PDB file of C-alpha atoms and ligand atoms in Angstrom:
ATOM      1  CA  MET A1101      29.971 136.890 -48.626  1.00 44.00           C
ATOM      2  CA  ILE A1102      27.998 140.357 -51.195  1.00 46.00           C
ATOM      3  CA  ASN A1103      27.739 139.364 -54.230  1.00 51.00           C
ATOM      4  CA  SER A1104      29.917 141.711 -56.246  1.00 51.00           C
ATOM      5  CA  GLU A1105      27.544 140.801 -59.275  1.00 57.00           C
ATOM      6  CA  THR A1106      24.998 142.745 -58.316  1.00 60.00           C
ATOM      7  CA  SER A1107      25.551 144.965 -56.162  1.00 72.00           C
ATOM      8  CA  PRO A1108      26.984 148.354 -56.754  1.00 83.00           C
ATOM      9  CA  PRO A1109      30.405 149.459 -55.958  1.00 93.00           C
ATOM     10  CA  ALA A1110      31.338 150.313 -52.841  1.00 96.00           C
ATOM     11  CA  LEU A1111      34.458 152.775 -53.814  1.00 97.00           C
ATOM     12  CA  SER A1112      34.130 154.226 -57.268  1.00 97.00           C
ATOM     13  CA  ILE A1113      36.529 156.834 -58.702  1.00 98.00           C
ATOM     14  CA  GLN A1114      36.216 158.588 -61.697  1.00 97.00           C
ATOM     15  CA  SER A1115      38.038 160.857 -63.949  1.00 98.00           C
ATOM     16  CA  LEU A1116      40.304 161.465 -60.880  1.00 98.00           C
ATOM     17  CA  SER A1117      42.172 163.691 -60.910  1.00 98.00           C
ATOM     18  CA  VAL A1118      45.623 165.251 -58.845  1.00 98.00           C
ATOM     19  CA  ARG A1119      47.584 168.202 -59.611  1.00 97.00           C
ATOM     20  CA  TYR A1120      50.559 169.303 -57.010  1.00 96.00           C
ATOM     21  CA  ALA A1121      51.544 173.452 -58.015  1.00 90.00           C
ATOM     22  CA  ASN A1122      51.855 172.754 -61.968  1.00 87.00           C
ATOM     23  CA  HIS A1123      52.987 168.679 -61.886  1.00 94.00           C
ATOM     24  CA  THR A1124      49.580 166.554 -62.616  1.00 97.00           C
ATOM     25  CA  ALA A1125      50.917 163.321 -60.683  1.00 97.00           C
ATOM     26  CA  LEU A1126      47.082 161.364 -62.113  1.00 98.00           C
ATOM     27  CA  GLN A1127      45.362 162.722 -64.867  1.00 97.00           C
ATOM     28  CA  ASP A1128      40.995 161.431 -65.525  1.00 97.00           C
ATOM     29  CA  ALA A1129      41.667 158.119 -63.488  1.00 98.00           C
ATOM     30  CA  SER A1130      38.226 155.834 -62.924  1.00 97.00           C
ATOM     31  CA  LEU A1131      38.168 152.232 -61.073  1.00 97.00           C
ATOM     32  CA  GLU A1132      35.590 151.054 -59.411  1.00 97.00           C
ATOM     33  CA  VAL A1133      35.486 148.504 -56.193  1.00 97.00           C
ATOM     34  CA  ALA A1134      33.042 146.192 -55.224  1.00 96.00           C
ATOM     35  CA  SER A1135      31.788 145.926 -51.546  1.00 96.00           C
ATOM     36  CA  GLY A1136      33.883 143.490 -49.768  1.00 97.00           C
ATOM     37  CA  GLU A1137      36.770 142.963 -53.346  1.00 98.00           C
ATOM     38  CA  LEU A1138      40.578 143.848 -52.786  1.00 98.00           C
ATOM     39  CA  MET A1139      41.362 145.345 -55.655  1.00 98.00           C
ATOM     40  CA  ALA A1140      45.208 146.066 -56.333  1.00 98.00           C
ATOM     41  CA  VAL A1141      46.813 149.236 -57.725  1.00 98.00           C
ATOM     42  CA  VAL A1142      49.858 148.301 -58.984  1.00 98.00           C
ATOM     43  CA  GLY A1143      52.474 149.781 -61.703  1.00 97.00           C
ATOM     44  CA  PRO A1144      55.571 151.816 -61.260  1.00 96.00           C
ATOM     45  CA  SER A1145      57.307 155.203 -59.362  1.00 96.00           C
ATOM     46  CA  GLY A1146      55.355 157.776 -59.658  1.00 96.00           C
ATOM     47  CA  CYS A1147      52.386 156.762 -61.641  1.00 97.00           C
ATOM     48  CA  GLY A1148      49.910 159.231 -58.705  1.00 97.00           C
ATOM     49  CA  LYS A1149      49.547 155.318 -56.701  1.00 97.00           C
ATOM     50  CA  SER A1150      49.935 157.079 -53.348  1.00 97.00           C
ATOM     51  CA  SER A1151      48.175 160.510 -54.234  1.00 97.00           C
ATOM     52  CA  MET A1152      44.892 158.569 -55.990  1.00 98.00           C
ATOM     53  CA  LEU A1153      44.650 157.235 -51.999  1.00 97.00           C
ATOM     54  CA  SER A1154      45.107 160.616 -50.708  1.00 96.00           C
ATOM     55  CA  ALA A1155      42.987 161.605 -52.217  1.00 97.00           C
ATOM     56  CA  VAL A1156      40.084 159.478 -51.687  1.00 97.00           C
ATOM     57  CA  ASN A1157      39.975 160.491 -47.347  1.00 95.00           C
ATOM     58  CA  ARG A1158      40.825 163.871 -48.049  1.00 95.00           C
ATOM     59  CA  MET A1159      44.350 163.414 -46.702  1.00 94.00           C
ATOM     60  CA  THR A1160      45.029 165.527 -50.235  1.00 94.00           C
ATOM     61  CA  ASP A1161      42.973 168.774 -48.093  1.00 92.00           C
ATOM     62  CA  LEU A1162      46.838 168.480 -45.988  1.00 92.00           C
ATOM     63  CA  ILE A1163      48.775 169.262 -48.811  1.00 93.00           C
ATOM     64  CA  PRO A1164      49.111 172.938 -49.578  1.00 93.00           C
ATOM     65  CA  GLY A1165      48.654 173.350 -53.685  1.00 92.00           C
ATOM     66  CA  ALA A1166      46.931 170.196 -54.494  1.00 95.00           C
ATOM     67  CA  ARG A1167      44.308 170.086 -56.026  1.00 96.00           C
ATOM     68  CA  VAL A1168      41.751 167.743 -56.876  1.00 97.00           C
ATOM     69  CA  SER A1169      38.629 167.055 -60.060  1.00 97.00           C
ATOM     70  CA  GLY A1170      36.242 164.892 -61.149  1.00 97.00           C
ATOM     71  CA  SER A1171      34.564 162.418 -58.256  1.00 96.00           C
ATOM     72  CA  VAL A1172      35.021 159.959 -55.480  1.00 97.00           C
ATOM     73  CA  LEU A1173      31.684 158.161 -54.940  1.00 96.00           C
ATOM     74  CA  ILE A1174      31.497 156.065 -51.869  1.00 95.00           C
ATOM     75  CA  ASP A1175      27.904 154.069 -51.449  1.00 91.00           C
ATOM     76  CA  ASP A1176      27.256 157.141 -54.204  1.00 87.00           C
ATOM     77  CA  LYS A1177      28.277 159.655 -51.971  1.00 92.00           C
ATOM     78  CA  ASP A1178      31.068 162.239 -53.409  1.00 95.00           C
ATOM     79  CA  VAL A1179      33.719 162.407 -50.569  1.00 95.00           C
ATOM     80  CA  LEU A1180      35.073 165.579 -52.699  1.00 94.00           C
ATOM     81  CA  ALA A1181      31.729 166.914 -51.994  1.00 90.00           C
ATOM     82  CA  GLY A1182      32.851 170.685 -49.829  1.00 83.00           C
ATOM     83  CA  LYS A1183      30.007 169.607 -47.053  1.00 83.00           C
ATOM     84  CA  MET A1184      31.532 166.341 -46.807  1.00 86.00           C
ATOM     85  CA  ASP A1185      32.367 165.510 -43.045  1.00 90.00           C
ATOM     86  CA  VAL A1186      35.819 164.816 -43.669  1.00 90.00           C
ATOM     87  CA  GLN A1187      35.638 163.330 -39.463  1.00 88.00           C
ATOM     88  CA  GLN A1188      32.817 161.294 -40.462  1.00 89.00           C
ATOM     89  CA  LEU A1189      34.661 159.958 -43.708  1.00 93.00           C
ATOM     90  CA  ARG A1190      37.540 159.591 -42.417  1.00 90.00           C
ATOM     91  CA  ARG A1191      35.767 156.827 -39.805  1.00 91.00           C
ATOM     92  CA  GLN A1192      35.088 155.663 -43.264  1.00 95.00           C
ATOM     93  CA  VAL A1193      37.997 154.866 -44.839  1.00 97.00           C
ATOM     94  CA  GLY A1194      41.025 153.647 -42.461  1.00 96.00           C
ATOM     95  CA  MET A1195      44.372 153.527 -44.132  1.00 97.00           C
ATOM     96  CA  VAL A1196      47.062 151.867 -43.495  1.00 97.00           C
ATOM     97  CA  PHE A1197      50.742 153.541 -44.647  1.00 97.00           C
ATOM     98  CA  GLN A1198      53.781 151.041 -45.475  1.00 95.00           C
ATOM     99  CA  GLN A1199      56.242 152.239 -42.364  1.00 96.00           C
ATOM    100  CA  PRO A1200      53.923 150.952 -39.140  1.00 96.00           C
ATOM    101  CA  ASN A1201      53.056 154.222 -37.268  1.00 96.00           C
ATOM    102  CA  PRO A1202      51.555 153.344 -34.202  1.00 97.00           C
ATOM    103  CA  PHE A1203      50.828 156.241 -31.192  1.00 97.00           C
ATOM    104  CA  PRO A1204      53.492 156.801 -29.099  1.00 97.00           C
ATOM    105  CA  LEU A1205      51.080 154.971 -26.163  1.00 97.00           C
ATOM    106  CA  SER A1206      49.630 152.075 -24.639  1.00 98.00           C
ATOM    107  CA  ILE A1207      48.753 149.285 -27.310  1.00 98.00           C
ATOM    108  CA  ALA A1208      45.601 149.613 -25.453  1.00 98.00           C
ATOM    109  CA  GLU A1209      45.276 153.345 -25.978  1.00 97.00           C
ATOM    110  CA  ASN A1210      46.311 152.733 -30.001  1.00 97.00           C
ATOM    111  CA  ILE A1211      42.820 152.055 -30.458  1.00 97.00           C
ATOM    112  CA  LEU A1212      40.892 153.785 -27.543  1.00 97.00           C
ATOM    113  CA  PHE A1213      41.521 156.675 -28.241  1.00 95.00           C
ATOM    114  CA  ALA A1214      40.327 155.811 -32.724  1.00 92.00           C
ATOM    115  CA  LEU A1215      38.063 154.742 -30.859  1.00 95.00           C
ATOM    116  CA  ARG A1216      37.079 157.767 -28.029  1.00 96.00           C
ATOM    117  CA  GLU A1217      38.411 160.294 -31.123  1.00 91.00           C
ATOM    118  CA  HIS A1218      35.410 159.114 -33.444  1.00 90.00           C
ATOM    119  CA  GLY A1219      32.878 159.343 -30.148  1.00 91.00           C
ATOM    120  CA  VAL A1220      32.321 155.880 -28.351  1.00 94.00           C
ATOM    121  CA  ARG A1221      32.674 156.449 -24.570  1.00 94.00           C
ATOM    122  CA  ASN A1222      30.751 153.719 -22.947  1.00 96.00           C
ATOM    123  CA  LYS A1223      33.982 151.496 -21.290  1.00 96.00           C
ATOM    124  CA  ALA A1224      31.997 148.211 -22.335  1.00 97.00           C
ATOM    125  CA  ASP A1225      31.966 149.220 -25.412  1.00 96.00           C
ATOM    126  CA  LEU A1226      35.180 150.325 -25.955  1.00 97.00           C
ATOM    127  CA  GLU A1227      37.111 147.131 -24.420  1.00 97.00           C
ATOM    128  CA  GLN A1228      34.834 144.980 -26.898  1.00 97.00           C
ATOM    129  CA  ARG A1229      34.893 146.749 -29.591  1.00 97.00           C
ATOM    130  CA  MET A1230      39.131 147.182 -29.143  1.00 97.00           C
ATOM    131  CA  GLU A1231      39.291 142.907 -28.208  1.00 98.00           C
ATOM    132  CA  GLN A1232      37.402 142.945 -31.679  1.00 97.00           C
ATOM    133  CA  ALA A1233      39.964 144.316 -33.247  1.00 97.00           C
ATOM    134  CA  LEU A1234      42.926 142.713 -31.796  1.00 97.00           C
ATOM    135  CA  THR A1235      40.789 139.242 -32.454  1.00 96.00           C
ATOM    136  CA  ALA A1236      40.082 140.457 -36.297  1.00 95.00           C
ATOM    137  CA  THR A1237      44.697 141.260 -36.712  1.00 95.00           C
ATOM    138  CA  GLY A1238      45.425 137.785 -34.594  1.00 95.00           C
ATOM    139  CA  LEU A1239      47.325 140.552 -31.694  1.00 97.00           C
ATOM    140  CA  TRP A1240      44.671 139.475 -28.867  1.00 97.00           C
ATOM    141  CA  ASP A1241      46.745 135.886 -27.506  1.00 96.00           C
ATOM    142  CA  GLU A1242      49.600 137.780 -28.018  1.00 96.00           C
ATOM    143  CA  VAL A1243      48.991 141.189 -26.070  1.00 97.00           C
ATOM    144  CA  LYS A1244      46.605 141.245 -23.984  1.00 97.00           C
ATOM    145  CA  ASP A1245      48.714 140.522 -20.818  1.00 97.00           C
ATOM    146  CA  ARG A1246      50.615 143.683 -22.062  1.00 97.00           C
ATOM    147  CA  LEU A1247      48.387 146.084 -23.108  1.00 98.00           C
ATOM    148  CA  GLN A1248      49.695 148.660 -21.104  1.00 98.00           C
ATOM    149  CA  MET A1249      52.528 148.070 -22.577  1.00 98.00           C
ATOM    150  CA  PRO A1250      53.742 150.677 -25.463  1.00 98.00           C
ATOM    151  CA  ALA A1251      52.780 149.934 -28.799  1.00 98.00           C
ATOM    152  CA  LEU A1252      56.406 150.621 -29.762  1.00 98.00           C
ATOM    153  CA  GLY A1253      57.674 147.870 -28.478  1.00 97.00           C
ATOM    154  CA  LEU A1254      55.963 145.401 -29.956  1.00 97.00           C
ATOM    155  CA  SER A1255      58.098 144.155 -32.643  1.00 96.00           C
ATOM    156  CA  GLY A1256      57.403 145.593 -36.597  1.00 96.00           C
ATOM    157  CA  GLY A1257      55.318 142.611 -38.005  1.00 96.00           C
ATOM    158  CA  GLN A1258      53.170 143.779 -34.826  1.00 97.00           C
ATOM    159  CA  GLN A1259      52.992 147.269 -35.262  1.00 97.00           C
ATOM    160  CA  GLN A1260      51.911 146.894 -38.943  1.00 97.00           C
ATOM    161  CA  ARG A1261      48.825 144.768 -37.704  1.00 97.00           C
ATOM    162  CA  LEU A1262      48.546 147.382 -34.424  1.00 98.00           C
ATOM    163  CA  CYS A1263      47.931 149.595 -37.530  1.00 98.00           C
ATOM    164  CA  PHE A1264      45.379 147.965 -39.587  1.00 98.00           C
ATOM    165  CA  ALA A1265      43.543 146.615 -35.680  1.00 98.00           C
ATOM    166  CA  ARG A1266      42.916 151.055 -34.877  1.00 97.00           C
ATOM    167  CA  ALA A1267      41.861 150.812 -38.361  1.00 97.00           C
ATOM    168  CA  LEU A1268      39.520 148.221 -38.490  1.00 97.00           C
ATOM    169  CA  ALA A1269      38.183 149.110 -34.670  1.00 97.00           C
ATOM    170  CA  LEU A1270      36.215 152.626 -36.921  1.00 95.00           C
ATOM    171  CA  GLN A1271      34.116 150.083 -39.085  1.00 95.00           C
ATOM    172  CA  PRO A1272      35.924 151.820 -41.623  1.00 96.00           C
ATOM    173  CA  ARG A1273      33.644 150.594 -45.352  1.00 96.00           C
ATOM    174  CA  VAL A1274      36.599 151.287 -47.405  1.00 97.00           C
ATOM    175  CA  LEU A1275      39.928 150.521 -46.654  1.00 98.00           C
ATOM    176  CA  LEU A1276      43.349 152.371 -47.935  1.00 98.00           C
ATOM    177  CA  LEU A1277      46.448 149.618 -47.747  1.00 98.00           C
ATOM    178  CA  ASP A1278      49.330 151.803 -49.021  1.00 98.00           C
ATOM    179  CA  GLU A1279      51.923 149.337 -49.660  1.00 97.00           C
ATOM    180  CA  PRO A1280      51.524 147.937 -46.371  1.00 96.00           C
ATOM    181  CA  CYS A1281      53.868 145.217 -46.390  1.00 96.00           C
ATOM    182  CA  SER A1282      56.573 146.493 -47.536  1.00 94.00           C
ATOM    183  CA  ALA A1283      58.709 147.462 -44.521  1.00 94.00           C
ATOM    184  CA  LEU A1284      57.647 144.592 -43.011  1.00 94.00           C
ATOM    185  CA  ASP A1285      60.760 141.146 -43.106  1.00 94.00           C
ATOM    186  CA  PRO A1286      59.121 138.735 -45.239  1.00 94.00           C
ATOM    187  CA  ILE A1287      57.548 136.483 -41.773  1.00 94.00           C
ATOM    188  CA  ALA A1288      56.005 139.212 -41.014  1.00 94.00           C
ATOM    189  CA  SER A1289      55.531 140.536 -44.947  1.00 95.00           C
ATOM    190  CA  ALA A1290      53.208 136.871 -45.089  1.00 95.00           C
ATOM    191  CA  THR A1291      51.619 137.214 -41.968  1.00 95.00           C
ATOM    192  CA  VAL A1292      50.085 140.685 -42.613  1.00 95.00           C
ATOM    193  CA  GLU A1293      49.153 139.056 -45.984  1.00 97.00           C
ATOM    194  CA  ARG A1294      47.150 136.651 -45.094  1.00 96.00           C
ATOM    195  CA  LEU A1295      45.485 139.099 -42.250  1.00 96.00           C
ATOM    196  CA  ILE A1296      44.529 141.439 -45.491  1.00 97.00           C
ATOM    197  CA  ALA A1297      43.472 137.758 -47.390  1.00 97.00           C
ATOM    198  CA  SER A1298      40.923 137.263 -43.826  1.00 96.00           C
ATOM    199  CA  LEU A1299      39.553 141.047 -44.312  1.00 97.00           C
ATOM    200  CA  LYS A1300      38.307 139.972 -47.501  1.00 97.00           C
ATOM    201  CA  GLY A1301      34.366 139.858 -48.220  1.00 95.00           C
ATOM    202  CA  ARG A1302      34.223 142.003 -44.987  1.00 94.00           C
ATOM    203  CA  TYR A1303      35.845 145.043 -45.753  1.00 97.00           C
ATOM    204  CA  THR A1304      36.364 146.906 -49.498  1.00 98.00           C
ATOM    205  CA  LEU A1305      40.258 147.472 -50.118  1.00 98.00           C
ATOM    206  CA  LEU A1306      42.315 149.220 -51.987  1.00 98.00           C
ATOM    207  CA  MET A1307      45.646 148.541 -51.877  1.00 98.00           C
ATOM    208  CA  VAL A1308      48.982 150.266 -53.925  1.00 98.00           C
ATOM    209  CA  THR A1309      51.239 147.899 -53.975  1.00 97.00           C
ATOM    210  CA  HIS A1310      54.302 146.807 -56.030  1.00 96.00           C
ATOM    211  CA  ASN A1311      55.289 143.178 -55.477  1.00 96.00           C
ATOM    212  CA  LEU A1312      52.889 141.467 -58.373  1.00 97.00           C
ATOM    213  CA  ALA A1313      53.607 138.816 -57.098  1.00 96.00           C
ATOM    214  CA  GLN A1314      51.237 139.861 -53.902  1.00 97.00           C
ATOM    215  CA  ALA A1315      49.038 141.766 -55.957  1.00 98.00           C
ATOM    216  CA  ARG A1316      48.177 138.625 -58.201  1.00 97.00           C
ATOM    217  CA  ARG A1317      47.637 136.674 -54.733  1.00 97.00           C
ATOM    218  CA  LEU A1318      45.616 138.531 -53.184  1.00 98.00           C
ATOM    219  CA  ALA A1319      43.642 141.115 -55.522  1.00 98.00           C
ATOM    220  CA  ASP A1320      40.020 140.194 -57.607  1.00 98.00           C
ATOM    221  CA  HIS A1321      40.269 143.640 -59.485  1.00 98.00           C
ATOM    222  CA  LEU A1322      43.499 145.155 -60.779  1.00 98.00           C
ATOM    223  CA  SER A1323      43.964 148.261 -61.556  1.00 98.00           C
ATOM    224  CA  VAL A1324      47.791 149.334 -63.539  1.00 98.00           C
ATOM    225  CA  CYS A1325      48.688 152.628 -63.474  1.00 98.00           C
ATOM    226  CA  TRP A1326      51.965 154.808 -65.527  1.00 97.00           C
ATOM    227  CA  VAL A1327      53.611 157.984 -66.849  1.00 97.00           C
ATOM    228  CA  ARG A1328      51.802 159.324 -70.212  1.00 95.00           C
ATOM    229  CA  ASP A1329      53.785 162.950 -71.188  1.00 94.00           C
ATOM    230  CA  GLY A1330      54.630 163.239 -67.593  1.00 95.00           C
ATOM    231  CA  CYS A1331      50.931 162.557 -65.850  1.00 97.00           C
ATOM    232  CA  GLY A1332      49.947 159.313 -63.810  1.00 97.00           C
ATOM    233  CA  CYS A1333      46.932 157.800 -65.840  1.00 98.00           C
ATOM    234  CA  VAL A1334      45.270 154.157 -64.807  1.00 97.00           C
ATOM    235  CA  LEU A1335      46.837 151.455 -68.399  1.00 97.00           C
ATOM    236  CA  ASP A1336      43.995 149.503 -67.216  1.00 96.00           C
ATOM    237  CA  SER A1337      41.629 147.901 -64.229  1.00 97.00           C
ATOM    238  CA  GLY A1338      39.782 144.344 -64.535  1.00 97.00           C
ATOM    239  CA  PRO A1339      39.705 141.340 -62.801  1.00 98.00           C
ATOM    240  CA  THR A1340      43.140 140.301 -61.917  1.00 98.00           C
ATOM    241  CA  LEU A1341      44.163 137.006 -63.512  1.00 97.00           C
ATOM    242  CA  ASP A1342      42.535 138.858 -66.854  1.00 97.00           C
ATOM    243  CA  LEU A1343      45.147 140.750 -66.840  1.00 97.00           C
ATOM    244  CA  PHE A1344      47.787 138.897 -65.932  1.00 97.00           C
ATOM    245  CA  GLU A1345      47.268 136.750 -68.577  1.00 96.00           C
ATOM    246  CA  ASN A1346      45.632 137.910 -71.571  1.00 96.00           C
ATOM    247  CA  GLU A1347      47.586 140.495 -73.536  1.00 94.00           C
ATOM    248  CA  ARG A1348      44.073 143.744 -73.245  1.00 94.00           C
ATOM    249  CA  HIS A1349      46.523 146.086 -73.168  1.00 94.00           C
ATOM    250  CA  PRO A1350      50.066 145.440 -74.083  1.00 93.00           C
ATOM    251  CA  LEU A1351      51.876 147.984 -72.068  1.00 95.00           C
ATOM    252  CA  ALA A1352      50.077 146.938 -69.383  1.00 96.00           C
ATOM    253  CA  TYR A1353      50.194 142.589 -70.288  1.00 96.00           C
ATOM    254  CA  GLN A1354      54.302 143.213 -70.658  1.00 96.00           C
ATOM    255  CA  TYR A1355      54.528 145.540 -66.884  1.00 96.00           C
ATOM    256  CA  LEU A1356      52.475 142.269 -64.920  1.00 96.00           C
ATOM    257  CA  ASN A1357      54.727 139.857 -66.868  1.00 94.00           C
ATOM    258  CA  GLY A1358      58.607 141.928 -66.195  1.00 88.00           C
ATOM    259  CA  VAL A1359      58.993 141.819 -70.162  1.00 83.00           C
ATOM    260  CA  LEU A1360      59.713 145.355 -69.540  1.00 74.00           C
ATOM    261  CA  CYS A1361      63.070 146.614 -69.497  1.00 52.00           C
TER     262      CYS A1361
HETATM  263  N1  ATP B1327      52.988 166.869 -51.651  1.00 88.77           N
HETATM  264  C1  ATP B1327      53.652 166.185 -53.418  1.00 88.77           C
HETATM  265  N2  ATP B1327      53.385 167.673 -53.522  1.00 88.77           N
HETATM  266  C2  ATP B1327      54.551 167.714 -54.675  1.00 88.77           C
HETATM  267  N3  ATP B1327      54.548 166.103 -55.496  1.00 88.77           N
HETATM  268  C3  ATP B1327      54.819 165.856 -55.126  1.00 88.77           C
HETATM  269  C4  ATP B1327      53.577 165.732 -53.810  1.00 88.77           C
HETATM  270  N4  ATP B1327      53.371 164.169 -53.777  1.00 88.77           N
HETATM  271  C5  ATP B1327      53.604 163.664 -55.041  1.00 88.77           C
HETATM  272  N5  ATP B1327      54.138 164.233 -55.915  1.00 88.77           N
HETATM  273  C6  ATP B1327      54.468 163.633 -57.537  1.00 88.77           C
HETATM  274  O1  ATP B1327      53.437 163.508 -57.872  1.00 88.77           O
HETATM  275  C7  ATP B1327      53.456 162.345 -58.375  1.00 88.77           C
HETATM  276  C8  ATP B1327      53.161 161.160 -58.168  1.00 88.77           C
HETATM  277  O2  ATP B1327      53.539 160.724 -57.353  1.00 88.77           O
HETATM  278  P1  ATP B1327      52.894 159.510 -56.231  1.00 88.77           P
HETATM  279  O3  ATP B1327      53.857 159.428 -55.008  1.00 88.77           O
HETATM  280  O4  ATP B1327      51.606 159.418 -55.700  1.00 88.77           O
HETATM  281  O5  ATP B1327      53.248 158.278 -57.632  1.00 88.77           O
HETATM  282  P2  ATP B1327      53.316 156.488 -56.942  1.00 88.77           P
HETATM  283  O6  ATP B1327      52.873 156.157 -58.020  1.00 88.77           O
HETATM  284  O7  ATP B1327      52.037 156.590 -55.735  1.00 88.77           O
HETATM  285  O8  ATP B1327      54.993 156.512 -56.240  1.00 88.77           O
HETATM  286  P3  ATP B1327      55.544 155.042 -55.595  1.00 88.77           P
HETATM  287  O9  ATP B1327      55.568 153.686 -55.477  1.00 88.77           O
HETATM  288  O10 ATP B1327      57.260 156.236 -55.799  1.00 88.77           O
HETATM  289  O11 ATP B1327      54.747 155.463 -54.049  1.00 88.77           O
HETATM  290  C9  ATP B1327      55.471 162.040 -58.597  1.00 88.77           C
HETATM  291  O12 ATP B1327      56.119 162.648 -59.443  1.00 88.77           O
HETATM  292  C10 ATP B1327      55.451 163.207 -57.493  1.00 88.77           C
HETATM  293  O13 ATP B1327      57.059 163.648 -56.940  1.00 88.77           O
END
């Protein structure tokens, strides 16, 4: 287990702003995630949570008119720097979305394709990494006898775990999770939540969720975002229980404790 008291943060977001045309989705946001910890980002709709995640893996590059400023350091390297190799960044920073989005390929190919795209060629390595990733997500025993079947034939929860396996196979430094359970039924959601809990300590996780109870169960640290003067911003960040139980920032405290109407 990594000692977060002494290690520098794995992910440090500093004065991050994201603008789309003339709208500021996120203004001057800063937070730090220690290596091996899970930080949950919560806040009302439209406060810039997804925009924050998109800046971390440079998906904002793909949005016409999007402008990003500030810095996003992963192990002290600024991913927003022009010289950053975006292909290399996508290997370092995995992402799982709200809707499971497996490729319309076989279960095996979903993982093998991602590995080959990132330069893994040796057949034994490919198979070993595929099995490890499927095992880590609890899928191996469920799918090992039907690896050549279409991934889209899996249940929603299994598809989501396959998306986790596809990301984990690349051994990312940081994993971004954008409401990873919200499209799943309660049983599948609980399975994915257990999977996320099992990743703590081994991966650095930044998770957007609207489920405050889930944030409280899973997150080591919490960042509460808000919309102020039409722009998304971070109200307060800190240890999860401290934010839930102590009125450090009145608005954040009221939001977390459901006393805002
Ligand atoms: N591609 C885009 N082009 C223009 N505006 C956008 C784009 N993506 C997001 N926005 C706007 O930026 C603001 C922040 O959106 P974002 O999706 O980051 O918020 P969010 O907190 O993740 O919301 P939700 O909880 O509803 O997913 C919103 O006003 C949204 O309409």
